Short mmCIF file of C-alpha atoms in Angstrom, two decimals:
data_model
loop_
_atom_site.label_atom_id
_atom_site.label_comp_id
_atom_site.label_asym_id
_atom_site.label_seq_id
_atom_site.Cartn_x
_atom_site.Cartn_y
_atom_site.Cartn_z
CA MET G 1 -147.19 90.32 -3.26
CA SER G 2 -148.85 93.20 -1.26
CA GLU G 3 -151.02 90.62 0.66
CA LEU G 4 -147.79 88.92 1.67
CA VAL G 5 -146.04 91.92 2.86
CA GLY G 6 -149.24 93.10 4.69
CA PHE G 7 -149.31 89.56 6.40
CA ILE G 8 -145.65 90.07 7.50
CA ASN G 9 -146.00 93.65 8.66
CA LEU G 10 -149.25 93.41 10.39
CA TYR G 11 -149.06 89.75 11.99
CA LEU G 12 -146.10 88.08 11.58
CA ILE G 13 -143.92 90.69 13.23
CA PRO G 14 -146.24 91.52 16.00
CA GLY G 15 -146.66 87.86 16.62
CA LEU G 16 -142.95 87.27 16.72
CA THR G 17 -142.91 90.15 19.18
CA ILE G 18 -145.65 89.26 21.71
CA GLY G 19 -144.11 85.64 21.18
CA SER G 20 -140.86 86.78 22.53
CA VAL G 21 -142.39 88.29 25.61
CA TYR G 22 -144.23 85.07 26.37
CA ALA G 23 -140.94 83.05 25.63
CA LEU G 24 -138.85 85.09 27.85
CA GLY G 25 -141.51 84.88 30.55
CA ALA G 26 -142.08 81.08 29.96
CA VAL G 27 -138.38 80.26 30.30
CA GLY G 28 -138.20 81.16 34.06
CA ILE G 29 -141.64 79.54 34.79
CA SER G 30 -140.19 76.31 33.09
CA MET G 31 -136.93 76.41 34.59
CA ILE G 32 -138.35 77.09 38.32
CA PHE G 33 -140.68 74.08 37.67
CA GLY G 34 -137.84 71.85 36.37
CA ILE G 35 -135.44 72.73 39.40
CA LEU G 36 -137.77 73.83 42.32
CA ARG G 37 -140.89 71.64 40.94
CA PHE G 38 -143.54 74.23 41.56
CA ALA G 39 -145.54 76.29 39.41
CA HIS G 40 -144.53 80.19 40.02
CA PHE G 41 -147.80 82.08 39.66
CA ALA G 42 -145.85 85.58 40.89
CA HIS G 43 -143.67 85.40 37.64
CA GLY G 44 -145.92 87.89 35.87
CA ASP G 45 -145.76 90.29 38.43
CA LEU G 46 -141.74 89.78 38.67
CA MET G 47 -142.07 91.12 35.12
CA THR G 48 -144.10 93.99 36.09
CA ILE G 49 -141.40 95.05 38.81
CA GLY G 50 -138.60 94.55 36.24
CA GLY G 51 -140.57 96.83 33.87
CA TYR G 52 -141.15 99.46 36.59
CA GLY G 53 -137.23 99.25 37.44
CA VAL G 54 -136.32 100.54 33.82
CA LEU G 55 -139.26 102.94 33.95
CA THR G 56 -137.71 104.63 37.29
CA ALA G 57 -134.29 104.54 35.48
CA VAL G 58 -135.71 106.07 32.45
CA TRP G 59 -136.94 109.01 34.82
CA LEU G 60 -133.40 109.55 36.33
CA LEU G 61 -131.29 109.14 33.38
CA PRO G 62 -131.78 110.53 29.81
CA LEU G 63 -131.15 107.01 28.07
CA HIS G 64 -133.17 104.68 25.79
CA PRO G 65 -134.94 102.16 27.89
CA LEU G 66 -133.56 99.26 26.43
CA LEU G 67 -130.06 100.53 27.65
CA LEU G 68 -131.42 100.80 31.24
CA LEU G 69 -132.37 97.13 31.49
CA PRO G 70 -129.84 96.21 33.94
CA PHE G 71 -131.68 98.29 36.41
CA GLY G 72 -134.76 96.37 35.87
CA ILE G 73 -132.91 93.19 35.84
CA ALA G 74 -131.32 94.35 39.21
CA LEU G 75 -134.75 95.15 40.80
CA ALA G 76 -136.15 91.74 39.75
CA ILE G 77 -133.18 89.66 40.86
CA VAL G 78 -133.28 91.03 44.17
CA SER G 79 -137.02 90.83 44.60
CA ALA G 80 -136.95 87.26 43.34
CA LEU G 81 -133.83 86.25 45.75
CA ALA G 82 -135.64 87.83 48.49
CA VAL G 83 -138.94 86.18 48.34
CA ASP G 84 -137.30 83.00 47.73
CA ARG G 85 -135.25 83.52 50.95
CA PHE G 86 -138.17 84.62 53.22
CA PHE G 87 -141.22 82.94 51.61
CA TYR G 88 -140.12 79.80 49.60
CA GLN G 89 -137.05 78.39 51.07
CA PRO G 90 -138.76 77.85 54.42
CA LEU G 91 -141.25 75.73 52.78
CA ARG G 92 -138.90 73.98 50.39
CA GLN G 93 -139.14 70.57 52.60
CA LEU G 94 -142.94 70.53 52.69
CA PRO G 95 -145.40 69.61 49.57
CA THR G 96 -145.19 71.85 46.80
CA ILE G 97 -148.59 72.92 46.97
CA TYR G 98 -147.61 75.13 49.91
CA THR G 99 -145.06 76.96 47.70
CA VAL G 100 -147.65 77.30 45.11
CA ILE G 101 -150.00 78.82 47.16
CA ALA G 102 -147.33 81.15 48.68
CA SER G 103 -146.43 82.22 45.27
CA PHE G 104 -150.06 83.37 44.76
CA GLY G 105 -149.55 85.48 47.89
CA VAL G 106 -146.22 86.83 46.80
CA ALA G 107 -147.94 87.84 43.43
CA LEU G 108 -150.63 89.86 45.39
CA ILE G 109 -147.81 91.41 47.45
CA PHE G 110 -145.59 92.37 44.56
CA ARG G 111 -148.70 93.96 42.64
CA SER G 112 -149.83 95.94 45.51
CA LEU G 113 -146.42 97.27 46.21
CA THR G 114 -145.78 98.45 42.54
CA GLN G 115 -149.48 100.25 42.87
CA LEU G 116 -148.08 101.71 46.04
CA PHE G 117 -144.73 102.94 44.54
CA TRP G 118 -145.78 103.53 41.00
CA SER G 119 -149.57 104.21 41.40
CA SER G 120 -151.98 102.35 39.50
CA GLY G 121 -152.13 104.25 36.33
CA ASN G 122 -150.78 103.63 32.85
CA GLN G 123 -147.29 105.20 32.25
CA VAL G 124 -145.02 105.16 29.01
CA PHE G 125 -141.52 104.73 28.75
CA ILE G 126 -141.03 107.31 25.86
CA PRO G 127 -143.95 109.74 25.28
CA GLY G 128 -144.87 110.62 21.71
CA VAL G 129 -145.51 108.75 18.58
CA ARG G 130 -142.71 106.74 17.21
CA PRO G 131 -142.52 106.54 13.36
CA PRO G 132 -142.20 103.00 11.96
CA VAL G 133 -139.10 101.76 10.26
CA ILE G 134 -139.49 101.23 6.39
CA LEU G 135 -137.29 98.60 4.70
CA PHE G 136 -137.17 98.33 0.78
CA ASP G 137 -140.33 100.81 0.78
CA THR G 138 -142.53 97.98 1.73
CA PHE G 139 -141.79 96.51 5.15
CA ARG G 140 -143.24 98.70 7.80
CA PHE G 141 -142.69 97.83 11.44
CA SER G 142 -142.03 99.58 14.60
CA ALA G 143 -138.08 99.83 15.69
CA LEU G 144 -139.12 98.12 18.91
CA HIS G 145 -140.55 95.29 17.62
CA ALA G 146 -137.30 94.48 15.54
CA GLN G 147 -135.16 95.20 18.66
CA VAL G 148 -137.56 92.57 20.72
CA ILE G 149 -137.23 89.81 18.02
CA VAL G 150 -133.40 90.29 17.40
CA LEU G 151 -132.69 90.55 21.58
CA THR G 152 -134.75 87.72 22.16
CA ILE G 153 -132.88 85.45 19.32
CA ILE G 154 -129.66 86.49 21.03
CA ILE G 155 -131.02 85.87 24.40
CA ALA G 156 -132.06 82.44 23.19
CA ILE G 157 -128.75 81.51 21.74
CA LEU G 158 -126.86 82.46 25.09
CA LEU G 159 -129.30 80.51 27.32
CA HIS G 160 -128.70 77.49 25.07
CA LEU G 161 -124.87 77.91 25.38
CA PHE G 162 -125.25 78.44 29.20
CA LEU G 163 -127.40 75.44 29.77
CA SER G 164 -125.12 73.21 27.46
CA ARG G 165 -121.69 74.47 27.98
CA SER G 166 -121.39 76.00 31.42
CA GLN G 167 -120.50 74.36 34.65
CA MET G 168 -123.69 76.17 36.42
CA GLY G 169 -125.83 75.25 33.36
CA ARG G 170 -125.06 71.60 33.26
CA SER G 171 -125.47 71.38 37.10
CA MET G 172 -128.81 73.23 36.65
CA ARG G 173 -129.98 70.45 34.24
CA ALA G 174 -128.37 67.91 36.59
CA VAL G 175 -130.55 68.84 39.54
CA ALA G 176 -133.83 69.05 37.25
CA ASP G 177 -132.77 65.58 36.18
CA GLU G 178 -132.16 64.01 39.47
CA PRO G 179 -132.20 66.22 42.69
CA GLU G 180 -131.14 63.41 44.93
CA LEU G 181 -128.10 62.27 42.61
CA ALA G 182 -127.01 65.87 42.23
CA ALA G 183 -126.83 66.06 46.06
CA VAL G 184 -124.93 62.53 45.97
CA ALA G 185 -122.30 64.23 43.41
CA GLY G 186 -121.90 67.04 45.83
CA LEU G 187 -123.40 69.70 43.81
CA ASP G 188 -124.72 72.71 45.84
CA THR G 189 -128.20 72.65 45.12
CA GLU G 190 -128.93 76.07 46.89
CA LYS G 191 -126.63 77.80 44.58
CA VAL G 192 -128.35 75.96 41.74
CA VAL G 193 -131.55 77.54 43.03
CA ARG G 194 -130.16 80.98 43.34
CA TRP G 195 -129.05 80.95 39.67
CA THR G 196 -132.46 79.46 38.67
CA TRP G 197 -133.94 82.61 40.16
CA ILE G 198 -131.53 85.02 38.91
CA ILE G 199 -131.79 83.82 35.40
CA GLY G 200 -135.62 83.68 35.54
CA ALA G 201 -136.10 87.07 36.90
CA SER G 202 -133.63 88.52 34.45
CA LEU G 203 -135.34 87.27 31.49
CA ALA G 204 -138.85 88.16 33.15
CA ALA G 205 -137.47 91.64 33.38
CA ILE G 206 -136.61 91.96 30.01
CA ALA G 207 -139.99 90.55 29.10
CA GLY G 208 -141.73 92.91 31.01
CA VAL G 209 -139.70 96.07 29.70
CA PHE G 210 -140.51 94.70 25.95
CA ALA G 211 -144.31 94.43 27.08
CA GLY G 212 -144.26 97.80 28.57
CA MET G 213 -142.65 99.62 25.88
CA ASP G 214 -145.05 97.89 23.48
CA THR G 215 -147.97 99.30 25.26
CA SER G 216 -147.71 100.83 28.60
CA MET G 217 -146.67 100.00 32.09
CA HIS G 218 -149.35 99.18 34.50
CA PRO G 219 -149.40 97.11 37.59
CA ASN G 220 -151.41 94.50 36.10
CA LEU G 221 -149.31 94.12 33.08
CA GLY G 222 -147.43 90.99 34.16
CA TRP G 223 -150.20 89.44 35.82
CA ASN G 224 -152.36 89.42 32.61
CA LEU G 225 -149.77 87.76 30.65
CA LEU G 226 -149.34 84.77 32.92
CA LEU G 227 -151.92 82.40 31.15
CA PRO G 228 -150.24 82.76 27.73
CA MET G 229 -146.80 82.28 29.62
CA PHE G 230 -148.12 79.09 31.37
CA ALA G 231 -149.32 77.47 28.15
CA ALA G 232 -146.15 78.23 26.42
CA ALA G 233 -144.21 76.45 29.13
CA ILE G 234 -146.69 73.61 28.83
CA LEU G 235 -146.45 73.64 25.27
CA GLY G 236 -142.61 73.34 25.28
CA GLY G 237 -142.91 70.67 27.84
CA ILE G 238 -142.73 71.98 31.30
CA GLY G 239 -139.01 71.94 32.71
CA LYS G 240 -137.43 72.74 29.30
CA PRO G 241 -136.36 76.06 28.84
CA MET G 242 -135.53 76.02 24.92
CA GLY G 243 -138.86 74.15 24.82
CA ALA G 244 -140.52 77.15 26.42
CA MET G 245 -138.88 79.80 24.09
CA ALA G 246 -140.57 77.70 21.06
CA GLY G 247 -143.59 77.70 23.09
CA GLY G 248 -143.87 81.31 23.59
CA LEU G 249 -143.24 82.18 19.88
CA ILE G 250 -145.69 79.69 18.89
CA ILE G 251 -148.35 80.93 21.24
CA GLY G 252 -147.91 84.61 20.23
CA LEU G 253 -147.85 83.78 16.44
CA ALA G 254 -151.00 81.93 16.91
CA GLU G 255 -152.96 84.64 18.72
CA GLU G 256 -151.94 86.95 15.80
CA LEU G 257 -152.50 84.60 13.21
CA ALA G 258 -155.89 83.76 14.50
CA THR G 259 -156.96 87.42 13.58
CA TYR G 260 -155.79 87.07 10.02
CA PRO G 261 -158.70 87.19 7.19
CA TRP G 262 -157.94 83.57 6.22
CA ILE G 263 -161.56 83.11 4.84
CA GLY G 264 -163.08 86.14 3.29
CA SER G 265 -162.13 89.62 4.44
CA ASP G 266 -163.18 89.44 8.09
CA PRO G 267 -160.72 88.54 10.86
CA PHE G 268 -160.64 84.67 11.31
CA ILE G 269 -161.17 85.31 15.07
CA SER G 270 -162.23 88.59 16.42
CA PRO G 271 -159.06 90.43 17.93
CA SER G 272 -160.96 90.78 21.28
CA TYR G 273 -160.88 87.06 21.52
CA LYS G 274 -157.29 86.81 20.89
CA SER G 275 -156.40 85.74 24.40
CA ALA G 276 -158.66 82.67 24.17
CA VAL G 277 -156.26 81.40 21.70
CA ALA G 278 -153.45 80.45 24.03
CA PHE G 279 -156.32 79.24 26.50
CA THR G 280 -157.71 76.66 23.91
CA ILE G 281 -154.28 75.54 23.02
CA MET G 282 -153.46 75.00 26.62
CA VAL G 283 -156.45 72.99 27.07
CA VAL G 284 -156.02 71.04 24.17
CA LEU G 285 -152.34 70.24 24.89
CA LEU G 286 -153.25 69.17 28.37
CA ILE G 287 -155.78 66.65 27.16
CA PHE G 288 -153.86 65.10 24.16
CA ARG G 289 -150.28 65.94 24.89
CA PRO G 290 -149.61 66.99 28.62
CA GLN G 291 -145.78 66.29 28.20
CA GLY G 292 -145.44 69.35 25.61
CA LEU G 293 -144.40 69.28 21.79
CA PHE G 294 -140.80 68.35 22.19
CA LYS G 295 -138.78 65.20 23.75
CA GLY G 296 -136.11 65.19 26.57
CA ARG G 297 -135.71 67.23 29.82
CA LEU G 298 -134.26 70.49 30.36
CA LEU G 299 -132.66 71.22 26.99
CA MET D 1 -107.19 53.13 58.98
CA LEU D 2 -108.80 55.01 55.84
CA LEU D 3 -112.37 54.80 57.70
CA GLN D 4 -113.23 54.34 61.22
CA VAL D 5 -116.92 53.98 62.42
CA ARG D 6 -117.76 53.62 66.18
CA GLY D 7 -121.17 53.07 67.76
CA LEU D 8 -122.89 54.59 64.65
CA THR D 9 -126.75 54.97 65.18
CA ALA D 10 -128.90 56.68 62.52
CA GLY D 11 -132.27 56.69 60.99
CA TYR D 12 -134.91 58.67 59.86
CA GLY D 13 -137.31 60.98 61.81
CA GLY D 14 -135.62 59.64 65.06
CA ALA D 15 -136.11 56.09 64.68
CA ALA D 16 -132.95 54.24 64.52
CA ILE D 17 -132.39 51.71 61.59
CA ILE D 18 -128.91 51.06 62.32
CA GLU D 19 -127.71 50.93 65.75
CA ASP D 20 -124.02 50.82 67.53
CA ILE D 21 -122.41 49.92 64.19
CA ASP D 22 -118.48 49.33 64.19
CA LEU D 23 -116.54 49.40 60.86
CA ASP D 24 -113.05 49.47 60.21
CA LEU D 25 -111.59 49.93 56.73
CA ALA D 26 -108.15 49.93 55.72
CA GLU D 27 -106.46 51.60 52.56
CA ASN D 28 -106.79 50.12 49.46
CA GLU D 29 -109.11 47.21 50.57
CA ILE D 30 -112.43 46.03 49.02
CA SER D 31 -115.04 45.56 51.78
CA VAL D 32 -118.67 44.22 51.47
CA ILE D 33 -121.47 44.73 53.52
CA ILE D 34 -124.01 41.96 53.38
CA GLY D 35 -127.22 40.76 55.16
CA PRO D 36 -130.60 40.05 54.87
CA ASN D 37 -133.24 42.77 53.18
CA GLY D 38 -134.07 45.66 55.51
CA ALA D 39 -130.82 44.96 57.73
CA GLY D 40 -129.96 48.53 56.90
CA LYS D 41 -126.88 48.08 54.64
CA SER D 42 -128.01 50.70 52.30
CA THR D 43 -128.95 53.27 55.47
CA LEU D 44 -125.21 52.37 56.69
CA LEU D 45 -123.58 53.81 53.45
CA LYS D 46 -125.96 56.72 53.34
CA THR D 47 -125.08 57.62 56.75
CA ILE D 48 -121.34 57.75 55.96
CA PHE D 49 -122.12 60.07 53.20
CA ALA D 50 -124.19 62.29 55.25
CA LEU D 51 -127.45 61.27 53.34
CA THR D 52 -129.24 59.69 56.36
CA LYS D 53 -129.23 61.78 59.96
CA THR D 54 -126.75 60.39 62.22
CA LEU D 55 -128.23 60.00 65.67
CA GLY D 56 -125.08 59.07 67.55
CA GLY D 57 -121.59 57.48 67.30
CA SER D 58 -118.83 58.75 65.24
CA ILE D 59 -117.34 58.48 61.62
CA ARG D 60 -113.77 59.28 61.01
CA PHE D 61 -111.92 59.58 57.53
CA ARG D 62 -108.20 59.71 57.67
CA ASP D 63 -108.21 60.24 61.28
CA ARG D 64 -110.42 63.21 60.83
CA GLU D 65 -113.78 63.54 62.43
CA ILE D 66 -116.32 63.68 59.57
CA THR D 67 -119.48 63.22 61.58
CA GLY D 68 -122.02 65.81 60.89
CA LEU D 69 -120.22 67.17 57.62
CA LYS D 70 -122.49 67.58 54.75
CA THR D 71 -122.16 65.47 51.49
CA ASP D 72 -120.72 68.50 49.37
CA GLN D 73 -118.06 68.75 52.15
CA LEU D 74 -117.16 65.00 52.07
CA VAL D 75 -116.67 64.79 48.33
CA PRO D 76 -113.88 67.36 48.48
CA LEU D 77 -112.33 65.06 51.31
CA GLY D 78 -111.94 62.28 48.82
CA ILE D 79 -115.29 60.25 49.11
CA SER D 80 -117.40 59.53 46.63
CA ALA D 81 -120.65 57.54 46.26
CA VAL D 82 -122.75 55.56 43.67
CA PRO D 83 -126.43 55.35 44.52
CA GLN D 84 -128.48 51.95 43.63
CA SER D 85 -130.96 53.43 41.41
CA ARG D 86 -131.35 56.51 39.47
CA ASN D 87 -127.47 56.82 39.44
CA VAL D 88 -127.00 58.72 36.26
CA PHE D 89 -128.46 62.21 34.87
CA PRO D 90 -130.88 60.63 32.03
CA SER D 91 -130.93 63.68 29.73
CA LEU D 92 -127.26 64.74 30.24
CA THR D 93 -125.01 62.98 27.93
CA VAL D 94 -122.42 60.68 29.08
CA ALA D 95 -119.61 63.11 28.65
CA GLU D 96 -121.85 65.61 30.45
CA ASN D 97 -122.50 63.01 33.38
CA LEU D 98 -118.68 62.62 33.94
CA ASP D 99 -118.15 66.31 33.89
CA VAL D 100 -120.64 66.85 36.53
CA GLY D 101 -118.64 64.61 38.67
CA THR D 102 -115.79 67.03 38.73
CA TYR D 103 -117.80 69.99 40.00
CA ALA D 104 -117.64 69.35 43.62
CA HIS D 105 -114.13 68.79 43.85
CA PRO D 106 -112.27 69.72 40.51
CA PRO D 107 -109.24 67.34 39.83
CA ALA D 108 -106.00 69.03 38.87
CA ASP D 109 -105.90 67.56 35.23
CA LYS D 110 -109.53 66.97 34.26
CA VAL D 111 -108.49 65.62 30.63
CA ALA D 112 -105.99 62.94 32.37
CA VAL D 113 -108.59 61.76 34.85
CA ARG D 114 -111.37 61.54 32.07
CA ALA D 115 -108.83 59.39 29.76
CA ARG D 116 -107.95 57.19 32.67
CA ILE D 117 -111.51 56.61 33.51
CA LEU D 118 -112.45 55.93 29.70
CA GLU D 119 -109.67 53.39 30.07
CA LEU D 120 -111.17 51.70 32.93
CA PHE D 121 -114.68 51.77 30.90
CA PRO D 122 -113.66 51.35 27.31
CA ASP D 123 -117.46 50.38 26.65
CA LEU D 124 -118.36 54.19 27.36
CA ARG D 125 -115.81 55.73 24.56
CA ASP D 126 -118.14 55.69 21.85
CA LYS D 127 -121.15 56.45 23.84
CA LEU D 128 -119.90 59.94 25.00
CA ASN D 129 -122.58 62.07 23.29
CA GLN D 130 -125.53 60.01 23.90
CA PRO D 131 -127.95 60.79 26.68
CA ALA D 132 -127.10 58.52 29.53
CA GLY D 133 -130.96 57.71 29.89
CA GLU D 134 -130.68 55.79 26.52
CA LEU D 135 -128.05 53.24 27.78
CA SER D 136 -128.49 49.49 29.22
CA GLY D 137 -128.60 48.84 33.03
CA GLY D 138 -124.70 47.98 33.09
CA GLN D 139 -123.66 50.92 31.04
CA ARG D 140 -125.40 53.10 33.18
CA GLN D 141 -123.75 51.43 36.08
CA MET D 142 -120.45 52.26 34.39
CA VAL D 143 -121.42 56.04 33.76
CA ALA D 144 -122.53 56.09 37.46
CA MET D 145 -119.05 54.71 38.53
CA GLY D 146 -117.23 56.89 36.00
CA ARG D 147 -118.83 60.03 37.47
CA ALA D 148 -118.05 59.30 41.04
CA LEU D 149 -114.51 58.61 40.12
CA MET D 150 -114.05 61.85 38.46
CA SER D 151 -113.40 63.52 41.67
CA GLU D 152 -110.60 61.14 42.38
CA PRO D 153 -111.76 59.89 45.56
CA SER D 154 -109.78 57.69 47.89
CA LEU D 155 -112.99 56.20 49.15
CA LEU D 156 -115.90 54.84 46.90
CA LEU D 157 -119.25 53.79 48.29
CA LEU D 158 -121.28 51.59 46.15
CA ASP D 159 -124.79 50.52 46.79
CA GLU D 160 -125.24 47.21 45.09
CA PRO D 161 -123.56 47.93 42.02
CA THR D 162 -125.03 44.83 40.29
CA ALA D 163 -128.58 45.18 40.90
CA GLY D 164 -130.68 44.11 38.18
CA LEU D 165 -127.63 43.46 35.83
CA SER D 166 -127.29 40.29 33.75
CA PRO D 167 -124.82 37.53 35.00
CA ALA D 168 -122.61 38.49 32.07
CA TYR D 169 -122.55 42.20 33.31
CA LEU D 170 -122.05 41.01 36.96
CA GLU D 171 -118.72 39.47 36.43
CA LYS D 172 -117.74 42.76 34.31
CA ILE D 173 -118.71 44.99 37.17
CA PHE D 174 -116.75 42.61 39.67
CA ASP D 175 -113.64 42.85 37.50
CA LEU D 176 -114.10 46.60 37.09
CA LEU D 177 -114.12 46.84 40.80
CA LEU D 178 -110.81 44.94 41.16
CA ASN D 179 -109.35 47.41 38.37
CA ILE D 180 -110.64 50.48 40.34
CA ARG D 181 -108.76 49.16 43.64
CA ALA D 182 -105.62 48.56 41.73
CA ASN D 183 -105.94 52.39 40.81
CA GLY D 184 -105.62 53.19 44.47
CA VAL D 185 -109.38 53.42 45.46
CA THR D 186 -110.67 51.92 48.49
CA ILE D 187 -114.16 50.52 47.83
CA LEU D 188 -117.09 49.85 50.48
CA MET D 189 -120.14 48.24 49.11
CA VAL D 190 -123.39 46.85 49.74
CA GLU D 191 -124.00 43.60 47.71
CA GLN D 192 -126.88 41.30 47.22
CA ASN D 193 -124.66 39.02 45.12
CA ALA D 194 -123.16 37.78 48.54
CA LYS D 195 -121.17 34.67 47.21
CA GLN D 196 -119.46 36.63 44.20
CA ALA D 197 -118.77 39.84 46.38
CA LEU D 198 -117.14 37.76 49.05
CA ARG D 199 -114.65 36.27 46.60
CA ILE D 200 -113.32 39.64 45.55
CA ALA D 201 -113.91 41.28 49.15
CA ASP D 202 -110.58 41.61 51.47
CA THR D 203 -113.12 42.21 54.25
CA ALA D 204 -116.85 41.75 54.83
CA HIS D 205 -119.50 42.74 57.51
CA VAL D 206 -122.74 41.09 58.15
CA LEU D 207 -125.66 43.19 59.10
CA VAL D 208 -128.66 41.59 60.99
CA ASN D 209 -131.49 44.05 62.16
CA GLY D 210 -129.33 47.10 61.97
CA ARG D 211 -126.76 45.74 63.96
CA ASN D 212 -123.02 44.40 63.41
CA PHE D 213 -123.43 40.59 63.46
CA VAL D 214 -120.24 39.30 62.23
CA SER D 215 -117.17 40.82 60.66
CA GLY D 216 -114.09 39.09 58.97
CA THR D 217 -112.11 38.62 55.83
CA GLY D 218 -114.05 37.49 52.73
CA ALA D 219 -112.51 34.01 52.89
CA GLN D 220 -113.53 33.69 56.59
CA LEU D 221 -117.29 34.38 55.86
CA LEU D 222 -117.44 32.14 53.08
CA GLN D 223 -116.21 29.30 55.35
CA ASP D 224 -118.18 30.35 58.29
CA ASP D 225 -121.10 27.81 58.70
CA GLU D 226 -123.66 30.34 60.20
CA VAL D 227 -123.41 32.76 57.26
CA ARG D 228 -123.34 30.25 54.67
CA ARG D 229 -126.48 28.61 56.28
CA SER D 230 -128.30 32.13 56.40
CA PHE D 231 -127.06 34.19 53.62
CA LEU D 232 -125.52 32.46 50.98
CA GLY D 233 -128.01 29.59 50.59
CA GLY D 234 -126.11 26.94 52.47
CA VAL D 235 -124.14 25.94 49.67
CA ALA D 236 -120.46 25.28 49.75
CA PRO D 237 -118.23 28.05 48.24
#
């Protein structure tokens, strides 16, 4: 019994937490790939910008960081729409490799700007030690982890409803399916693109705040998470947001569970090699199942 | 005149594929464009629907100049189109495909329009929740036409609606076209099955090398010796 409780407290909940961060980031990567057809390498840095947006709001308003999420979301949306307008849109008619390279440049710009405005050091949202939540005298976990997991579940449900029920969600799936037919049907493709950025940037900002609150804010926060997020997007089948959500949770869990002492009393994989798990999953997938785990296109 | 095309020249990257095309389309008629491969038939349809760049000439719809308008501006005016291939959204269900047809120009009564379209295409009724990508070619063509009709167009442009379909479906689609016309929709279509198409067509236009070759009623062209020899395999109608 105590072993199971320890497994849940120390591996399962932290795994789902980091998985949620990956999931929220991977959704944007997956949707941008589905609709704009390019790998957005500045997505991690968009997370960082969202995180700093909330950090700044915390300095100005004495509220809990999660209540100030709209500030980070707004900053990330404005940043994403601006780079799309000035860097990506002019390249839209060219082969997508131009946009991919441009997104590398944008990633560098984002990171340099965050260093310029917020310095390159580590900063925390709430100083001091936070006591864990204790449930039934057995389960001990941080309140943040519970908040992250619950919020991610709510976001996943809302995203699913948006994509399947709303006119804009269906338009996005239509453009991802057959962009030329979407134009023939008279859909406003640029509006669909704007909404893709709005949703991708919003979820990236939320993921950035979650990651920053779990550890600390620093300019490389998002960039360091890019590899597992891409692995999650590929695992879910690139272009499928709900697949990316599942992929993120799977990668996060796999990373944490790989350090569980499955055999003997030592961690199965040393925690310092944790990040290699996502990389390994991505390599194996690209070799054996590049279309991802799930069937279908954008849902 | 519902549609009036004058001296239309269009193509890709500055090179003209169709040149100096004239075409008149009266309200509530079925008009067919036929001609050899590469004659520019599809390009003519695409140019009318603003999917190919117009290099010269004019297009008027209901006595309004529409040259230079974009596709998403043409749909609200009452023009819809069905491309030849990739004409459904495969991962969207049939119901969602139909729904997407209303986004550019929402009809006043969406439910009534959908009911009328399902009356036209009863085959789709029990497929509404199935992804369109799982349907047969003929069923997809129905979904595609249904989607185009959801915006209640007065002009429907069809690019080879029977391409790749079995003979049984071919008859079905031609019957459907007559039903669609009976619902007050004018049809301009490109068709490879020239003989069958000319039988249901009120007017027809033969395009050769991107230019008008001959125009007339469907019956006239079916009787025309040169058209018969060149485009109908030389057999009697």
